[in-house]
mmCIF file of C-alpha atoms and ligand atoms in Angstrom:
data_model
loop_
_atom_site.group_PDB
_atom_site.id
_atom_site.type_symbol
_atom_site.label_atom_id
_atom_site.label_comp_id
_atom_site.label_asym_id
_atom_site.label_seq_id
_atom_site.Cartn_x
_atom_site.Cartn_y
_atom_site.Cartn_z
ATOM 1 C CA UNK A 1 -41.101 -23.689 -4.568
ATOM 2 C CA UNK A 2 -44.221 -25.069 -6.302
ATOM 3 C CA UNK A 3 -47.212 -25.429 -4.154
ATOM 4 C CA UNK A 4 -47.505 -29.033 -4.537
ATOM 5 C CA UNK A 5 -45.772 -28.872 -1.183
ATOM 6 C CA UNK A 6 -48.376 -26.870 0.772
ATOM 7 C CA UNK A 7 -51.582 -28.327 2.228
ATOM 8 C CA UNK A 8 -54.955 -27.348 1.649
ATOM 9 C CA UNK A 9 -56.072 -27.168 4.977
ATOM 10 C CA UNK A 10 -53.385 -25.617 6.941
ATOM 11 C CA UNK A 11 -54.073 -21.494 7.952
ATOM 12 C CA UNK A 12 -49.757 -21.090 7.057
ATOM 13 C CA UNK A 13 -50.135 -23.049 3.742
ATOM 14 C CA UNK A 14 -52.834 -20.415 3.414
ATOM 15 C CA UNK A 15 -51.477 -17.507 4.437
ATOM 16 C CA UNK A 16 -48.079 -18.629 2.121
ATOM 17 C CA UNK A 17 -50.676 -19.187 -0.858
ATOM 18 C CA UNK A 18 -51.911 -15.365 0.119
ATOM 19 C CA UNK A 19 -55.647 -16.961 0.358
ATOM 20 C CA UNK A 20 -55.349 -15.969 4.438
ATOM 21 C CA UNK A 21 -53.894 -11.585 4.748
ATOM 22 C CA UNK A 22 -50.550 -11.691 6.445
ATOM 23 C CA UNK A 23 -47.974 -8.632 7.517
ATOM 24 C CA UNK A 24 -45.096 -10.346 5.274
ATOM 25 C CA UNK A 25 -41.478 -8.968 6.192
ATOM 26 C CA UNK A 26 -39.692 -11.453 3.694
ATOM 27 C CA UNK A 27 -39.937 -14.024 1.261
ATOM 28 C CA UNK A 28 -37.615 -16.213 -0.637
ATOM 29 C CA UNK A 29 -38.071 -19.380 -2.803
ATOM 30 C CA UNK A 30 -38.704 -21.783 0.250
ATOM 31 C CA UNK A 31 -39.463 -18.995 3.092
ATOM 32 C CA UNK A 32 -41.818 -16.632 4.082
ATOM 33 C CA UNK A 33 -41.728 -14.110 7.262
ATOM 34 C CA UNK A 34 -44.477 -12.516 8.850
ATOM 35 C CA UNK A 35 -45.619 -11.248 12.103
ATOM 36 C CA UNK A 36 -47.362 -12.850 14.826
ATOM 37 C CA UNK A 37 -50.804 -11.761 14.765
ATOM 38 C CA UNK A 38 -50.817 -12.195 18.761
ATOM 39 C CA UNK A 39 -47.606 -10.667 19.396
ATOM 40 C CA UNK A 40 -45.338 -11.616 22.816
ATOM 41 C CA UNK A 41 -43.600 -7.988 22.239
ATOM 42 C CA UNK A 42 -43.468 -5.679 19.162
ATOM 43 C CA UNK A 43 -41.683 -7.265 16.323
ATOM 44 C CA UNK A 44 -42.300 -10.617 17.417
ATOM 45 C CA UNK A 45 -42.222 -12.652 13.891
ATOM 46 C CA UNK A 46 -42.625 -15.866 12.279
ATOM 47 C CA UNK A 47 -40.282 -17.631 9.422
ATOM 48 C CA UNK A 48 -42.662 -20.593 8.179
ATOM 49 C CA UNK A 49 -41.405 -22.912 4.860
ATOM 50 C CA UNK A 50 -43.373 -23.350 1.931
ATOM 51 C CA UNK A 51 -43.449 -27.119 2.236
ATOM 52 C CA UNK A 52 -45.913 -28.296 4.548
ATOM 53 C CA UNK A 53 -44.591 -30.254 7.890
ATOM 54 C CA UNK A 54 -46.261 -30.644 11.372
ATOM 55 C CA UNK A 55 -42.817 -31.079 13.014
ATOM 56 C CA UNK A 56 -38.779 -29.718 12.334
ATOM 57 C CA UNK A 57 -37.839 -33.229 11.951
ATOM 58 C CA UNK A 58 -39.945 -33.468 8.795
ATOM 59 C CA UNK A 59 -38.609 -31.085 6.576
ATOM 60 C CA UNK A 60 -36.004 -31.464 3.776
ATOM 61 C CA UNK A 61 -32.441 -30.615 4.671
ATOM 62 C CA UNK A 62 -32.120 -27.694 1.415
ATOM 63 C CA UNK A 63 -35.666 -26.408 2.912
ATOM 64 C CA UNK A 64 -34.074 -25.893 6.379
ATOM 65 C CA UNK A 65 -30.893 -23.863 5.237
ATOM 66 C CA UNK A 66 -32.863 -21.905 3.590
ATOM 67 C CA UNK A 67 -35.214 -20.946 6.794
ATOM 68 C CA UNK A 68 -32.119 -19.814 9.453
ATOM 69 C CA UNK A 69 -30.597 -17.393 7.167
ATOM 70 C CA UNK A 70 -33.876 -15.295 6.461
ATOM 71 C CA UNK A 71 -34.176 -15.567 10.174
ATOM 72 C CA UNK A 72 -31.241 -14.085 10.286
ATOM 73 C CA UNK A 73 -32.032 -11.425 8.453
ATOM 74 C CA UNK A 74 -35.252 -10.971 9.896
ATOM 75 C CA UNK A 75 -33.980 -10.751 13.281
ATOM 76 C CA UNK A 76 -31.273 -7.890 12.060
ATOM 77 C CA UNK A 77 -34.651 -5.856 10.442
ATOM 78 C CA UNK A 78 -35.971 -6.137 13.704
ATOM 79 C CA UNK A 79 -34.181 -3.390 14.706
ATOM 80 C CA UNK A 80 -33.511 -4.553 18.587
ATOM 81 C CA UNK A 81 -32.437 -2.093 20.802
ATOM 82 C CA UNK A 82 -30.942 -3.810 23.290
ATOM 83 C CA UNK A 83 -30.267 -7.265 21.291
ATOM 84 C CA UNK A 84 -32.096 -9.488 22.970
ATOM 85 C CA UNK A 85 -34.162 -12.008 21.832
ATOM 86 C CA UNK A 86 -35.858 -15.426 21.667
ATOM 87 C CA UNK A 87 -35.533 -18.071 18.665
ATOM 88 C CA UNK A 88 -38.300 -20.359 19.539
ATOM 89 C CA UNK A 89 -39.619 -23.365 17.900
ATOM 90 C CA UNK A 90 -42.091 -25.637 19.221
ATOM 91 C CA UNK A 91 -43.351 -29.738 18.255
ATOM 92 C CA UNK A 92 -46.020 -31.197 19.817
ATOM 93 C CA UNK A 93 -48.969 -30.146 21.671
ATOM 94 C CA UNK A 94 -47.188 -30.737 24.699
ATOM 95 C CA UNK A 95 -44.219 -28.570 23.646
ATOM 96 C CA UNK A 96 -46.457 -25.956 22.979
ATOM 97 C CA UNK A 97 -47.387 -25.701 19.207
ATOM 98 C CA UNK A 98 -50.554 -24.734 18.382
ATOM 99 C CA UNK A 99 -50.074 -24.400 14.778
ATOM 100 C CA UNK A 100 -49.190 -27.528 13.125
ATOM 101 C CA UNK A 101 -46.890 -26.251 10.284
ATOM 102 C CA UNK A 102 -43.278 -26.016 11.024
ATOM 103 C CA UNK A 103 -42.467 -22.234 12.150
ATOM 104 C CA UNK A 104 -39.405 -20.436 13.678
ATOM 105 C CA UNK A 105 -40.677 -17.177 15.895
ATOM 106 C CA UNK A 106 -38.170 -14.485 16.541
ATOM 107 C CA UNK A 107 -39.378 -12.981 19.798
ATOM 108 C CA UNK A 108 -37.902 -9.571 20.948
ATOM 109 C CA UNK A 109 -36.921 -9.645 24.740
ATOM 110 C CA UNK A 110 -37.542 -5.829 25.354
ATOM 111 C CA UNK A 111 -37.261 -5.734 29.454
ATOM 112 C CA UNK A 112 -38.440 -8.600 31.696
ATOM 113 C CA UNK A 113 -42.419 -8.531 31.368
ATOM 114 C CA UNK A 114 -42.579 -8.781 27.383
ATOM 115 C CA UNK A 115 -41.255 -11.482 25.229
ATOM 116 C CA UNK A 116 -41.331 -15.281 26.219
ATOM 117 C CA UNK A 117 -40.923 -16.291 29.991
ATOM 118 C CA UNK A 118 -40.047 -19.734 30.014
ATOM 119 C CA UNK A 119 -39.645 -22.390 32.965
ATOM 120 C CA UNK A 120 -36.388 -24.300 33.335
ATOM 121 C CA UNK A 121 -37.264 -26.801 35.473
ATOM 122 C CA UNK A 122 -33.463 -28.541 35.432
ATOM 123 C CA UNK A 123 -33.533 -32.471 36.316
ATOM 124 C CA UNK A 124 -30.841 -34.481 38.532
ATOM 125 C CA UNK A 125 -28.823 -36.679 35.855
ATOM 126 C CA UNK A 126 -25.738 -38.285 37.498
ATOM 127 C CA UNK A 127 -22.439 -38.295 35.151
ATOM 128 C CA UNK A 128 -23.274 -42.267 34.333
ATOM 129 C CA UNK A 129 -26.904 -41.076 33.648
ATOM 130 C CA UNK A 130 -25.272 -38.344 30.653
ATOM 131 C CA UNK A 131 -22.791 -41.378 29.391
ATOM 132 C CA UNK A 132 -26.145 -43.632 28.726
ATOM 133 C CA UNK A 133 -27.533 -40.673 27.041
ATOM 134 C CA UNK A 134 -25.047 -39.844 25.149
ATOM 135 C CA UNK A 135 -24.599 -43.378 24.193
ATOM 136 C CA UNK A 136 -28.117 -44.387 23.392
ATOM 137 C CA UNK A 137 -28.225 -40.936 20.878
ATOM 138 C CA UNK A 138 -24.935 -41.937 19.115
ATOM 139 C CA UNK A 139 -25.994 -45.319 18.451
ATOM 140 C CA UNK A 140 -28.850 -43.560 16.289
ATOM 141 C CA UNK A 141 -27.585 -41.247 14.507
HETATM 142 P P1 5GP B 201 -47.020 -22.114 18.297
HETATM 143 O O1 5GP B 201 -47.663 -22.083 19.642
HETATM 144 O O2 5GP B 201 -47.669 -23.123 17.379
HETATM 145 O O3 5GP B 201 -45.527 -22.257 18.345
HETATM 146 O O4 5GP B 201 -47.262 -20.667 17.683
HETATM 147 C C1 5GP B 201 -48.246 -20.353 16.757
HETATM 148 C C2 5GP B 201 -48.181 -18.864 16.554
HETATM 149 O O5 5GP B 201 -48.895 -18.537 15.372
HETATM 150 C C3 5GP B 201 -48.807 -18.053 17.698
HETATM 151 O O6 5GP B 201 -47.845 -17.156 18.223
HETATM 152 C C4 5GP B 201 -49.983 -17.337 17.035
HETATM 153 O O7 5GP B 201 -50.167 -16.028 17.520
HETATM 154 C C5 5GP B 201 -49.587 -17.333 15.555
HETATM 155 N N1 5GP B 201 -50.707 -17.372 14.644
HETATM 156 C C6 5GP B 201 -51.737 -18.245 14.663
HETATM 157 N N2 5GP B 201 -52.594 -17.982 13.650
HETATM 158 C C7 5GP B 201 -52.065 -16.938 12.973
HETATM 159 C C8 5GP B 201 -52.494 -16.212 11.806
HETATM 160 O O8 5GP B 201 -53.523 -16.481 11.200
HETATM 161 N N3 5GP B 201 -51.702 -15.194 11.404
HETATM 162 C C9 5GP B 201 -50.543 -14.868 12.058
HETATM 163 N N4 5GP B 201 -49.834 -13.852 11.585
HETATM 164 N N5 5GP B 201 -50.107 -15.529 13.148
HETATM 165 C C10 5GP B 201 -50.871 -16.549 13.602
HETATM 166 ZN ZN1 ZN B 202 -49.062 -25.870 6.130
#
């Protein structure tokens, strides 16, 4: 994939370009895998595109099927003992992201202190509440 996708101000975009060291894992035409240089637990890794988008919304549909599969594999290489794990992928400041180029981590869950701890704060929705949900998303799509 020709760089005309990738930004010259982004530190993935960079580290894609190989102007930024990374610990690759696995490339293909519109994917690259790395590690996290701040890892949750050991082997926790990154699958970025090479196409430059803040948010998984943004990207072209061929660029996504390309990403889960090299997760895939990724996740496999791993090598997970006990075959747990986290696939994680944040938007927004709110939601977490700090790094404002679409990314997929793969986060080992080796025993209970390492890997990603998460709240799951769940909310009271009544059945009617769900049916106006699920009625407001369909009359998007
Ligand atoms: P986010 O919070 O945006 O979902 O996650 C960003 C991730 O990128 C973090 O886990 C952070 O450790 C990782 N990260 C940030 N900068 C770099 C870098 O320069 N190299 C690598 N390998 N990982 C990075
Ligand atoms: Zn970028």
């Amino acid at each position: 994939m020709a760089n005309e996708h990738l930004s010259d101000n982004c530190i993935f975009c960079k580290i894609i370009k190989g102007e930024i060291p990374s610990n690759k894992i696995a490339e293909t035409e519109k994917s690259y895998a790395f590690l996290d240089i701040n890892p949750l637990s050991e082997g926790h890794a990154l699958i970025i595109p090479k196409y430059h988008s803040e948010f998984f919304h943004q990207l072209p549909d061929d660029v996504l099927a390309d990403m889960l599969p090299l997760a895939k594999k990724v996740a496999l290489a791993i090598g997970l003992d006990n075959g747990q794990y986290n696939l994680l992928q944040n938007n927004g400041r709110m939601a977490h992201q700090e790094v404002f180029h679409v990314h997929f981590h793969i986060i080992p869950k080796p025993n209970p202190e390492q890997g990603l701890i998460i709240g799951w704060p769940q909310q009271k929705f009544t059945a009617e509440d769900l049916k106006k949900t699920l009625n407001r998303i369909k009359e998007k799509l």
